[in-house]
Short mmCIF file of C-alpha atoms in Angstrom, two decimals:
data_model
loop_
_atom_site.label_atom_id
_atom_site.label_comp_id
_atom_site.label_asym_id
_atom_site.label_seq_id
_atom_site.Cartn_x
_atom_site.Cartn_y
_atom_site.Cartn_z
CA MET A 1 0.00 0.00 0.00
CA ILE A 2 1.42 3.27 -1.02
CA PRO A 3 0.53 6.14 1.22
CA ARG A 4 -0.59 9.12 -0.74
CA SER A 5 -2.16 12.33 0.21
CA LEU A 6 -3.78 14.87 -1.91
CA ALA A 7 -3.39 18.54 -1.31
CA ALA A 8 -5.35 20.98 -3.32
CA THR A 9 -4.79 24.65 -3.55
CA ALA A 10 -7.04 27.12 -5.16
CA ARG A 11 -6.11 29.89 -7.46
CA ALA A 12 -8.44 32.48 -8.90
CA ALA A 13 -8.10 33.28 -12.58
CA GLY A 14 -11.73 33.09 -13.57
CA LEU A 15 -11.39 29.41 -12.78
CA VAL A 16 -10.32 27.48 -9.76
CA PHE A 17 -7.23 25.45 -10.41
CA GLY A 18 -6.77 22.28 -8.43
CA VAL A 19 -3.19 21.45 -7.83
CA PHE A 20 -2.50 17.97 -6.63
CA ALA A 21 0.62 16.87 -4.94
CA VAL A 22 1.28 13.20 -4.43
CA ILE A 23 3.48 12.53 -1.49
CA LEU A 24 4.98 9.12 -1.03
CA ALA A 25 6.07 8.81 2.55
CA ALA A 26 8.04 6.01 4.12
CA LEU A 27 6.03 3.48 6.08
CA THR A 28 7.46 4.01 9.51
CA ALA A 29 5.91 3.55 12.95
CA GLY A 30 2.34 3.70 11.77
CA VAL A 31 2.85 6.80 9.69
CA THR A 32 0.86 6.23 6.54
CA GLY A 33 1.09 9.60 4.92
CA CYS A 34 1.49 13.26 5.50
CA ALA A 35 -0.11 16.36 4.19
CA ALA A 36 1.66 18.21 1.46
CA ALA A 37 2.08 21.92 1.71
CA PRO A 38 0.19 23.66 -1.08
CA THR A 39 2.50 24.29 -3.99
CA PRO A 40 1.89 27.11 -6.45
CA ARG A 41 2.61 25.00 -9.52
CA PRO A 42 3.36 21.37 -10.19
CA GLY A 43 5.50 20.26 -13.09
CA PRO A 44 8.83 18.77 -14.03
CA SER A 45 10.70 21.93 -13.12
CA ALA A 46 9.98 21.17 -9.48
CA MET A 47 12.31 18.20 -9.79
CA SER A 48 15.27 20.51 -10.36
CA GLU A 49 14.56 22.14 -7.00
CA ARG A 50 14.82 18.87 -5.12
CA PRO A 51 18.09 18.37 -3.25
CA GLY A 52 20.35 16.01 -5.13
CA LEU A 53 18.41 16.42 -8.34
CA ARG A 54 19.80 19.75 -9.41
CA GLY A 55 20.60 19.94 -13.08
CA SER A 56 17.28 18.39 -14.06
CA VAL A 57 16.30 19.27 -17.61
CA ARG A 58 13.78 22.09 -17.64
CA PRO A 59 10.63 22.02 -19.78
CA GLU A 60 11.79 25.00 -21.86
CA MET A 61 14.79 22.99 -23.07
CA GLY A 62 12.51 20.76 -25.15
CA SER A 63 12.27 16.98 -25.50
CA PRO A 64 13.03 14.53 -24.18
CA GLN A 65 11.70 15.35 -20.73
CA PRO A 66 10.76 13.22 -17.73
CA GLY A 67 7.42 11.60 -18.53
CA GLU A 68 8.31 11.00 -22.18
CA PRO A 69 9.54 7.77 -23.78
CA ALA A 70 13.32 7.33 -23.76
CA PRO A 71 14.78 7.29 -27.27
CA ASP A 72 15.93 3.78 -28.10
CA PHE A 73 19.48 2.80 -29.05
CA GLU A 74 21.57 -0.26 -29.66
CA LEU A 75 25.23 0.06 -28.71
CA PRO A 76 28.24 -2.25 -28.53
CA ALA A 77 28.98 -3.58 -25.06
CA LEU A 78 32.47 -3.98 -23.62
CA ALA A 79 31.48 -7.48 -22.58
CA GLY A 80 30.78 -8.30 -26.25
CA GLY A 81 27.69 -8.11 -28.41
CA THR A 82 25.30 -5.19 -28.29
CA VAL A 83 22.69 -3.94 -25.85
CA ARG A 84 19.43 -2.44 -26.98
CA LEU A 85 17.77 -0.15 -24.45
CA SER A 86 14.26 -1.35 -25.31
CA SER A 87 15.32 -4.94 -24.61
CA LEU A 88 15.59 -3.95 -20.93
CA ARG A 89 11.86 -3.15 -20.67
CA GLY A 90 10.55 -4.60 -17.44
CA ALA A 91 13.59 -3.41 -15.49
CA TRP A 92 14.39 -0.01 -14.12
CA VAL A 93 17.39 1.48 -15.91
CA GLU A 94 19.87 4.07 -14.76
CA LEU A 95 21.68 5.44 -17.79
CA HIS A 96 24.83 7.49 -17.37
CA PHE A 97 26.98 9.07 -20.09
CA THR A 98 30.68 9.42 -19.45
CA GLY A 99 34.06 10.34 -20.91
CA THR A 100 37.39 9.04 -19.62
CA TRP A 101 38.84 12.59 -19.63
CA CYS A 102 35.99 14.14 -17.63
CA PRO A 103 37.08 14.67 -14.01
CA TYR A 104 33.51 14.75 -12.70
CA CYS A 105 32.61 11.53 -14.52
CA ASP A 106 35.71 9.83 -13.19
CA VAL A 107 34.76 10.57 -9.59
CA GLU A 108 31.23 9.33 -10.20
CA ILE A 109 32.07 6.06 -11.87
CA ALA A 110 33.14 4.26 -8.68
CA HIS A 111 29.94 5.37 -6.96
CA LEU A 112 27.95 4.19 -9.95
CA GLY A 113 29.38 0.71 -9.41
CA GLU A 114 28.26 0.79 -5.78
CA LEU A 115 24.80 1.93 -6.80
CA SER A 116 24.47 -0.91 -9.30
CA VAL A 117 25.37 -3.48 -6.63
CA ASP A 118 22.98 -1.95 -4.10
CA PHE A 119 20.04 -1.84 -6.52
CA ALA A 120 20.68 -5.09 -8.44
CA PRO A 121 18.32 -7.11 -6.17
CA ARG A 122 15.54 -4.71 -7.13
CA ASN A 123 15.96 -5.27 -10.86
CA VAL A 124 17.78 -2.04 -11.65
CA LYS A 125 20.24 -2.18 -14.55
CA VAL A 126 22.95 0.47 -14.62
CA LEU A 127 24.28 1.40 -18.05
CA VAL A 128 27.37 3.54 -18.49
CA VAL A 129 27.92 4.84 -22.01
CA ASP A 130 31.30 6.18 -23.08
CA LEU A 131 30.91 9.00 -25.56
CA GLN A 132 32.98 9.71 -28.65
CA GLU A 133 36.26 8.05 -27.75
CA GLU A 134 38.50 5.46 -29.33
CA PRO A 135 37.44 1.93 -28.28
CA GLU A 136 40.91 1.13 -26.92
CA VAL A 137 40.89 4.27 -24.74
CA TRP A 138 37.55 3.24 -23.26
CA SER A 139 38.42 -0.42 -22.77
CA ALA A 140 41.75 0.42 -21.09
CA TYR A 141 40.00 2.88 -18.77
CA ALA A 142 37.11 0.54 -18.06
CA ARG A 143 39.45 -2.27 -16.98
CA GLN A 144 40.70 0.01 -14.23
CA ARG A 145 37.62 1.98 -13.27
CA VAL A 146 34.35 0.35 -14.33
CA ALA A 147 32.84 -2.20 -11.95
CA PRO A 148 31.77 -5.50 -13.53
CA SER A 149 28.25 -4.92 -12.21
CA LEU A 150 27.88 -2.03 -14.67
CA ILE A 151 26.80 -2.58 -18.25
CA ALA A 152 29.54 -0.73 -20.11
CA LEU A 153 28.60 0.53 -23.58
CA GLN A 154 30.19 2.77 -26.14
CA ASP A 155 28.63 5.44 -28.34
CA ARG A 156 31.58 6.05 -30.61
CA THR A 157 29.95 8.66 -32.83
CA GLY A 158 27.53 10.17 -30.31
CA ALA A 159 24.55 9.15 -32.48
CA ALA A 160 22.68 7.66 -29.50
CA ALA A 161 23.49 10.58 -27.20
CA ILE A 162 22.25 13.13 -29.75
CA ARG A 163 18.76 11.65 -29.55
CA PHE A 164 18.70 12.43 -25.84
CA ALA A 165 19.89 16.04 -26.19
CA PRO A 166 17.08 18.52 -25.52
CA PRO A 167 17.36 21.10 -28.32
CA ARG A 168 17.59 24.11 -26.02
CA ALA A 169 19.98 22.64 -23.42
CA GLN A 170 23.52 24.10 -23.69
CA PRO A 171 22.66 26.01 -26.88
CA SER A 172 26.31 27.01 -27.33
CA PHE A 173 27.30 23.38 -28.01
CA THR A 174 27.47 22.77 -31.75
CA ASP A 175 28.15 19.05 -31.26
CA ARG A 176 24.84 18.14 -29.64
CA ALA A 177 26.05 14.75 -28.38
CA GLN A 178 28.33 16.64 -25.98
CA VAL A 179 25.29 17.94 -24.09
CA LEU A 180 24.99 14.43 -22.66
CA PHE A 181 28.45 14.19 -21.09
CA ASP A 182 27.96 13.34 -17.42
CA ALA A 183 24.17 13.18 -17.80
CA THR A 184 22.13 10.72 -15.73
CA LEU A 185 18.71 9.32 -16.55
CA VAL A 186 16.36 7.00 -14.73
CA ILE A 187 14.06 5.07 -17.07
CA ASP A 188 11.11 3.07 -15.79
CA PRO A 189 10.14 -0.50 -16.78
CA ALA A 190 7.86 0.86 -19.51
CA GLY A 191 10.70 2.83 -21.10
CA VAL A 192 9.53 6.22 -19.83
CA ILE A 193 12.11 8.72 -18.57
CA ARG A 194 11.54 9.46 -14.90
CA VAL A 195 14.66 11.46 -14.03
CA PHE A 196 16.90 13.36 -16.45
CA LEU A 197 19.83 15.25 -14.97
CA LEU A 198 22.38 17.23 -16.93
CA PRO A 199 25.67 18.01 -15.18
CA ASP A 200 25.45 20.74 -12.56
CA THR A 201 28.98 21.28 -11.31
CA ALA A 202 27.88 23.87 -8.79
CA HIS A 203 25.79 21.17 -7.06
CA PHE A 204 28.00 18.19 -7.78
CA ASP A 205 26.67 15.01 -6.14
CA PRO A 206 29.41 12.45 -6.88
CA SER A 207 27.82 9.59 -4.93
CA PHE A 208 24.38 9.91 -6.56
CA ARG A 209 22.67 10.40 -3.21
CA GLY A 210 19.81 12.32 -4.78
CA VAL A 211 19.37 9.79 -7.57
CA ARG A 212 19.30 6.91 -5.07
CA VAL A 213 16.58 8.57 -3.04
CA GLU A 214 14.58 9.39 -6.14
CA LEU A 215 15.01 5.92 -7.64
CA ASP A 216 13.78 4.40 -4.40
CA ARG A 217 10.85 6.79 -4.25
CA GLN A 218 9.86 6.17 -7.86
CA MET A 219 10.12 2.39 -7.53
CA ARG A 220 7.81 2.41 -4.55
CA GLY A 221 5.48 4.84 -6.23
CA SER A 222 4.47 3.11 -9.40
CA THR A 223 4.52 0.04 -11.50
CA VAL A 224 2.01 1.33 -14.05
CA ILE A 225 2.95 2.39 -17.54
CA ALA A 226 1.53 5.89 -17.21
CA ALA A 227 4.14 8.32 -16.01
CA GLU A 228 1.91 9.50 -13.17
CA PRO A 229 -0.02 7.28 -10.79
CA VAL A 230 -3.74 7.16 -11.60
CA ARG A 231 -5.52 9.68 -9.43
CA ARG A 232 -9.14 9.99 -8.50
CA ALA A 233 -10.65 13.42 -8.70
CA PRO A 234 -12.78 14.54 -5.79
CA GLY A 235 -16.57 14.64 -6.02
CA ASP A 236 -18.33 13.44 -9.10
CA LEU A 237 -15.70 14.64 -11.55
CA LEU A 238 -14.06 12.18 -13.88
CA ALA A 239 -10.57 11.12 -12.94
CA PRO A 240 -8.33 13.43 -14.98
CA ASP A 241 -6.91 10.58 -17.06
CA ARG A 242 -10.44 9.54 -18.08
CA VAL A 243 -11.42 12.89 -19.58
CA VAL A 244 -9.61 12.27 -22.86
CA ASP A 245 -9.82 9.10 -24.92
CA LEU A 246 -6.73 8.72 -27.07
CA SER A 247 -6.42 7.06 -30.43
CA ALA A 248 -3.93 7.45 -33.24
CA ALA A 249 -3.35 6.22 -36.79
CA VAL A 250 -1.00 6.82 -39.68
CA ARG A 251 -2.71 8.46 -42.64
CA PRO A 252 -1.22 8.17 -46.17
CA PRO A 253 -0.08 11.34 -47.95
CA GLU A 254 -2.95 13.57 -49.07
CA ARG A 255 -2.78 16.66 -51.22
CA PRO A 256 -1.78 19.31 -50.40
CA GLU A 257 0.24 17.54 -47.70
CA PRO A 258 2.98 15.47 -49.29
CA ALA A 259 3.96 13.60 -46.11
CA GLU A 260 2.40 10.72 -44.30
CA MET A 261 0.70 11.93 -41.15
CA LEU A 262 0.39 10.51 -37.70
CA VAL A 263 -3.03 11.68 -36.58
CA VAL A 264 -3.57 11.68 -32.83
CA ARG A 265 -7.20 12.05 -31.86
CA LEU A 266 -8.16 13.40 -28.45
CA ALA A 267 -11.84 12.68 -27.73
CA ILE A 268 -12.75 14.99 -24.85
CA ALA A 269 -15.62 14.01 -22.57
CA PRO A 270 -18.77 16.19 -22.79
CA GLY A 271 -18.79 18.97 -20.23
CA TYR A 272 -14.98 19.17 -20.19
CA HIS A 273 -12.37 21.04 -22.16
CA ILE A 274 -8.59 20.89 -22.15
CA VAL A 275 -6.13 23.77 -22.24
CA SER A 276 -4.93 24.37 -25.82
CA ASP A 277 -1.35 24.10 -27.01
CA HIS A 278 -0.80 27.85 -26.69
CA PRO A 279 -2.74 29.28 -23.74
CA PRO A 280 -2.27 33.03 -23.24
CA ASP A 281 -2.09 32.58 -19.46
CA PRO A 282 1.51 31.63 -18.63
CA PHE A 283 0.30 29.60 -15.65
CA SER A 284 -1.89 27.33 -17.76
CA ILE A 285 -0.45 23.97 -18.68
CA PRO A 286 -0.58 23.57 -22.46
CA THR A 287 -1.50 20.37 -24.27
CA VAL A 288 1.56 18.64 -25.67
CA VAL A 289 1.59 15.77 -28.18
CA ARG A 290 4.80 14.01 -29.11
CA ALA A 291 5.69 10.85 -30.96
CA SER A 292 8.83 8.79 -31.41
CA ALA A 293 9.85 5.57 -33.11
CA GLU A 294 13.01 3.96 -34.35
CA GLY A 295 13.50 4.56 -38.05
CA LEU A 296 10.96 7.38 -38.24
CA GLU A 297 11.19 11.11 -37.84
CA PHE A 298 8.31 13.32 -36.88
CA GLY A 299 7.78 16.94 -37.81
CA ALA A 300 6.40 19.54 -35.43
CA PRO A 301 2.86 18.71 -34.34
CA VAL A 302 0.08 20.74 -35.95
CA TYR A 303 -2.60 21.44 -33.39
CA PRO A 304 -6.20 22.28 -34.32
CA ALA A 305 -7.59 25.81 -33.98
CA ALA A 306 -8.38 26.52 -30.34
CA THR A 307 -11.67 27.85 -29.00
CA ARG A 308 -11.46 31.09 -27.06
CA VAL A 309 -13.51 31.15 -23.87
CA GLY A 310 -13.00 34.57 -22.32
CA ALA A 311 -9.30 34.81 -21.54
CA LEU A 312 -8.85 31.06 -22.10
CA SER A 313 -7.78 29.09 -25.14
CA VAL A 314 -9.14 25.53 -25.09
CA PHE A 315 -9.97 22.41 -27.09
CA ASP A 316 -13.29 20.59 -26.66
CA GLY A 317 -15.19 17.87 -28.49
CA THR A 318 -12.63 16.07 -30.63
CA ALA A 319 -9.22 17.54 -31.26
CA GLU A 320 -6.98 16.06 -33.95
CA VAL A 321 -3.26 16.74 -33.77
CA ARG A 322 -1.24 15.90 -36.87
CA LEU A 323 2.47 15.09 -37.00
CA PRO A 324 4.20 14.79 -40.40
CA LEU A 325 6.11 11.53 -40.55
CA HIS A 326 9.28 10.81 -42.48
CA ARG A 327 11.03 7.51 -42.93
CA ALA A 328 14.72 7.42 -42.10
CA PRO A 329 17.15 6.47 -44.90
CA VAL A 330 16.93 2.88 -46.11
CA GLN A 331 19.95 1.57 -44.25
CA ALA A 332 18.17 2.14 -40.93
CA ALA A 333 16.31 -0.67 -39.24
CA ALA A 334 12.64 -1.24 -40.01
CA PRO A 335 10.44 1.18 -38.06
CA THR A 336 9.36 0.06 -34.62
CA ALA A 337 6.04 0.79 -32.98
CA ILE A 338 5.29 4.50 -32.56
CA ALA A 339 5.18 5.71 -28.98
CA VAL A 340 2.72 8.58 -28.60
CA TYR A 341 2.84 10.84 -25.59
CA VAL A 342 0.12 13.32 -24.65
CA ARG A 343 0.01 15.73 -21.74
CA TYR A 344 -3.09 17.75 -21.03
CA GLN A 345 -4.93 19.57 -18.30
CA ALA A 346 -8.69 19.11 -18.30
CA CYS A 347 -11.20 21.57 -16.85
CA THR A 348 -14.92 21.93 -16.40
CA GLU A 349 -16.69 25.28 -16.36
CA SER A 350 -15.83 25.70 -12.71
CA ARG A 351 -12.58 23.93 -12.03
CA CYS A 352 -9.46 22.39 -13.47
CA LEU A 353 -8.11 18.94 -12.73
CA ALA A 354 -4.52 17.88 -12.22
CA PRO A 355 -2.52 17.66 -15.44
CA VAL A 356 -1.98 14.12 -16.69
CA ARG A 357 0.28 12.30 -19.08
CA LYS A 358 -0.98 9.49 -21.23
CA GLY A 359 0.63 7.34 -23.80
CA LEU A 360 -0.28 4.81 -26.41
CA THR A 361 1.52 2.69 -28.95
CA VAL A 362 0.69 2.64 -32.64
CA ALA A 363 1.73 -0.07 -35.08
CA PRO A 364 4.40 1.14 -37.51
CA PRO A 365 3.27 2.09 -41.01
CA MET B 1 35.53 27.22 -0.25
CA GLY B 2 38.74 28.82 0.96
CA SER B 3 41.32 30.90 -0.87
CA PRO B 4 41.89 32.38 -3.27
CA HIS B 5 38.70 34.29 -3.82
CA PRO B 6 37.78 37.74 -5.07
CA GLY B 7 39.71 40.36 -3.12
CA ASP B 8 42.80 38.16 -2.75
CA ALA B 9 46.04 38.75 -4.64
CA ALA B 10 46.23 36.57 -7.75
CA PRO B 11 48.98 33.93 -7.35
CA ASP B 12 51.88 34.89 -9.60
CA PHE B 13 53.21 32.59 -12.31
CA GLU B 14 55.41 32.51 -15.37
CA LEU B 15 54.38 30.29 -18.29
CA THR B 16 55.20 29.95 -21.97
CA ASP B 17 52.77 30.71 -24.78
CA GLN B 18 52.28 29.10 -28.20
CA ARG B 19 55.05 31.21 -29.77
CA GLY B 20 57.54 30.33 -27.06
CA ALA B 21 57.29 33.72 -25.32
CA LYS B 22 57.33 33.77 -21.53
CA VAL B 23 54.47 35.59 -19.81
CA LYS B 24 54.76 36.58 -16.15
CA LEU B 25 51.50 37.65 -14.55
CA SER B 26 53.10 40.24 -12.27
CA ASP B 27 54.63 41.96 -15.34
CA LEU B 28 51.07 42.81 -16.39
CA ARG B 29 50.39 45.02 -13.35
CA GLY B 30 48.67 48.17 -14.52
CA SER B 31 46.43 46.24 -16.92
CA VAL B 32 43.15 44.44 -16.35
CA VAL B 33 43.82 40.73 -16.94
CA VAL B 34 41.29 38.12 -18.03
CA LEU B 35 42.53 34.65 -17.16
CA ALA B 36 40.74 31.60 -18.61
CA PHE B 37 41.61 28.01 -17.68
CA VAL B 38 40.96 25.72 -20.63
CA THR B 39 41.47 22.26 -22.09
CA SER B 40 40.92 20.84 -25.56
CA TRP B 41 38.74 17.98 -24.31
CA CYS B 42 36.20 19.92 -22.26
CA PRO B 43 33.04 20.71 -24.27
CA PHE B 44 32.51 23.84 -22.18
CA SER B 45 36.00 25.11 -22.97
CA GLN B 46 35.31 24.38 -26.60
CA ALA B 47 32.03 26.30 -26.62
CA GLU B 48 33.70 29.24 -24.89
CA GLN B 49 36.79 29.37 -27.10
CA PRO B 50 35.51 31.59 -29.95
CA HIS B 51 34.16 34.05 -27.39
CA LEU B 52 37.52 34.15 -25.63
CA ALA B 53 39.15 35.00 -28.96
CA SER B 54 36.60 37.73 -29.64
CA LEU B 55 37.10 39.15 -26.15
CA ALA B 56 40.66 40.09 -27.10
CA ASP B 57 39.37 41.82 -30.25
CA GLN B 58 36.69 43.64 -28.33
CA TYR B 59 39.16 45.21 -25.89
CA ARG B 60 41.91 45.87 -28.43
CA GLY B 61 43.44 49.30 -27.77
CA GLN B 62 42.21 49.28 -24.19
CA ASN B 63 44.28 48.35 -21.20
CA VAL B 64 43.11 44.72 -21.07
CA LYS B 65 45.19 41.55 -21.48
CA VAL B 66 43.45 38.25 -22.17
CA LEU B 67 45.30 35.03 -21.31
CA ALA B 68 44.26 31.40 -21.64
CA VAL B 69 46.01 28.69 -19.66
CA ASP B 70 45.84 25.17 -21.05
CA ILE B 71 45.74 22.64 -18.21
CA LYS B 72 48.02 19.61 -18.19
CA GLU B 73 47.68 18.49 -21.77
CA ALA B 74 49.97 16.45 -23.96
CA ASP B 75 51.28 18.10 -27.14
CA GLU B 76 48.42 16.63 -29.14
CA GLY B 77 45.69 18.15 -26.97
CA TYR B 78 47.42 21.54 -26.79
CA ALA B 79 47.81 21.55 -30.58
CA ARG B 80 44.15 20.58 -31.02
CA TYR B 81 43.03 23.52 -28.89
CA LEU B 82 45.18 25.95 -30.89
CA ALA B 83 44.04 24.53 -34.23
CA ARG B 84 40.33 24.80 -33.48
CA VAL B 85 39.98 28.59 -33.40
CA PRO B 86 42.64 31.18 -34.31
CA MET B 87 43.68 32.53 -30.93
CA PRO B 88 44.92 36.15 -30.99
CA ILE B 89 45.89 35.81 -27.30
CA PRO B 90 48.66 33.99 -25.45
CA VAL B 91 47.58 30.39 -24.79
CA LEU B 92 49.92 29.48 -21.96
CA ARG B 93 50.80 25.94 -21.14
CA ASP B 94 50.70 24.63 -17.57
CA ARG B 95 52.18 21.18 -18.16
CA THR B 96 52.06 20.03 -14.54
CA GLY B 97 48.90 21.82 -13.46
CA GLU B 98 50.78 23.43 -10.55
CA VAL B 99 49.97 26.98 -11.54
CA VAL B 100 46.29 26.24 -12.03
CA ALA B 101 46.13 24.29 -8.77
CA SER B 102 47.48 27.39 -6.97
CA TYR B 103 44.19 29.07 -7.96
CA THR B 104 41.96 26.19 -6.80
CA PRO B 105 40.12 27.07 -3.59
CA ASP B 106 40.92 24.42 -0.95
CA ARG B 107 37.38 23.26 -0.37
CA ALA B 108 36.04 23.53 -3.93
CA GLN B 109 34.91 20.15 -5.36
CA PRO B 110 36.54 18.12 -2.60
CA ALA B 111 35.70 14.88 -4.40
CA ILE B 112 38.06 15.74 -7.25
CA LYS B 113 41.59 14.72 -6.34
CA ASP B 114 43.25 16.36 -9.34
CA ARG B 115 43.09 19.91 -8.03
CA ALA B 116 43.94 21.53 -11.35
CA ALA B 117 41.01 19.74 -13.02
CA VAL B 118 38.60 21.54 -10.67
CA LEU B 119 39.25 24.78 -12.55
CA VAL B 120 38.69 23.56 -16.11
CA THR B 121 36.60 26.27 -17.81
CA SER B 122 36.94 28.72 -14.94
CA ASN B 123 37.45 32.43 -15.57
CA LEU B 124 39.03 35.22 -13.56
CA VAL B 125 39.31 38.95 -13.95
CA ILE B 126 42.31 40.52 -12.19
CA ASP B 127 42.56 44.26 -11.61
CA ALA B 128 45.48 46.54 -12.40
CA GLY B 129 46.77 46.06 -8.86
CA GLY B 130 46.96 42.26 -9.25
CA ARG B 131 43.87 41.47 -7.15
CA ILE B 132 41.25 38.95 -8.18
CA ARG B 133 38.02 40.83 -8.77
CA PHE B 134 35.92 38.15 -10.49
CA PHE B 135 36.20 34.38 -10.26
CA THR B 136 33.70 31.90 -11.68
CA MET B 137 34.37 28.23 -11.44
CA ALA B 138 32.87 26.02 -14.12
CA ASP B 139 29.12 26.14 -13.54
CA THR B 140 27.60 23.86 -16.13
CA ALA B 141 23.97 24.49 -15.25
CA ASN B 142 24.42 28.26 -15.63
CA PHE B 143 27.01 28.16 -18.35
CA ASP B 144 27.99 31.59 -19.69
CA ALA B 145 29.53 30.62 -23.03
CA ASP B 146 29.41 34.22 -24.32
CA LEU B 147 31.41 35.42 -21.32
CA VAL B 148 28.77 38.07 -20.58
CA PHE B 149 29.72 38.23 -16.92
CA VAL B 150 33.44 38.38 -17.66
CA ARG B 151 32.84 41.34 -20.00
CA ARG B 152 30.73 43.03 -17.36
CA ALA B 153 33.49 42.63 -14.78
CA VAL B 154 36.09 44.02 -17.21
CA ASP B 155 33.83 46.96 -18.12
CA ASP B 156 33.28 47.76 -14.44
CA LEU B 157 37.03 47.83 -13.81
CA LEU B 158 37.72 49.98 -16.89
CA ARG B 159 34.96 52.39 -15.87
CA SER B 160 36.20 52.75 -12.31
CA ALA B 161 39.77 53.25 -13.59
CA SER B 162 38.70 56.03 -15.96
CA GLY B 163 36.53 57.51 -13.18
CA SER B 164 39.46 57.71 -10.77
CA ARG B 165 41.65 59.32 -13.44
CA GLY B 166 39.08 61.88 -14.45
#
């Protein structure tokens, strides 16, 4: 039984916004939960304020973010053969990018070995990926410094790392793979990113104390595929994750659109609306639709026209979001299933529910 | 974090630049000195490098000297740094890391045993009297690739110098 408590805070902006905080407290001496202090805003940015989790990617940096599917990769392992990230589904994964020259990484790597031993009984795999170095440099270093309990991989070109680089993180870096040096991710058994830390030298945490606490917290908190635990709304409101029914399909090219389209349909329950993709109120949480798949590239999502309700910008009824889809060059592997990620905040006339994240998988075209 | 910090005298050193010329910090008294600790392998140093070069151009004709110090690199790494961007400034070579380590505050990044490595991509501004007036250690989460804060510190020193003269 996971103790949870729900704290709601009200905020007047023509509507009442419900803000829910889920607190997972340790089961000690009959304590089954504790009240959360009202927080002004939820969201991934709060993670960067948590001790030990400084350096968390911020929403304005762009994808990938916690709550979104981790990009897949297949990389050569020092132990021989290759390891594909998606083949580790069902286990928790800590993924760390390193370079043998990086003094911060070098301090961390011993602690990473300890972490992998401590968490191995709980089905946590720890992957350490060397970035952009000669294989002999990495293997010589790894013999000395990398514990056998770690899964040691190499991304020679940085092609895997680039897929993890949020476009607006370290904008001065022209080689985008370098953004990932010393980065740490926690990926859940469904392949969803739960923690994504970029290096923060001013708050250097060489022994991963913050990550350990967060990993423990997340593992207790959820075994479901959705990035957030399912929550019941108070009163007779629908649970926030039930307000929108998701479906998606790939549509062949149609004039005047030359590309194939992934069409994601959001069927919104009667009596509810969701915040549009571009609300004028900076405190509103916009709808976000993203998609990813091996062997496919997606263009920017095209959202439908929003309805204006007073100062609000919303979708209601059925909203179709279209993402142009391009096939990668022929030498790439056959496309895998498309992972679709949707975040929305639903409201009625009188109140808003907690924002939710939902996902679904679509067969490849 | 311990010394040195802004307000302290900058530790003196003498190092050799890419043309073989010796540069002694204390010989530069009377000028504002920008001191950047760099390596070829650090992505942050790399991102900062063109801005360091342009800093020298920006303050040309003013009483500002810009120096880079390459930390403990083999010939290959030092050459790679020099080849990447034309550097109109002395790129000094600290082969042992001793000079750089003399700038490392005692309690900064205690987990890092190589004390010179703590200062990779750190920047200082030293006033005409040889005192440290600005000192940022590598701060990856608030990375200032354009050296905006270094320029501000230099401008402040130039302004106060011209103010005291006039």
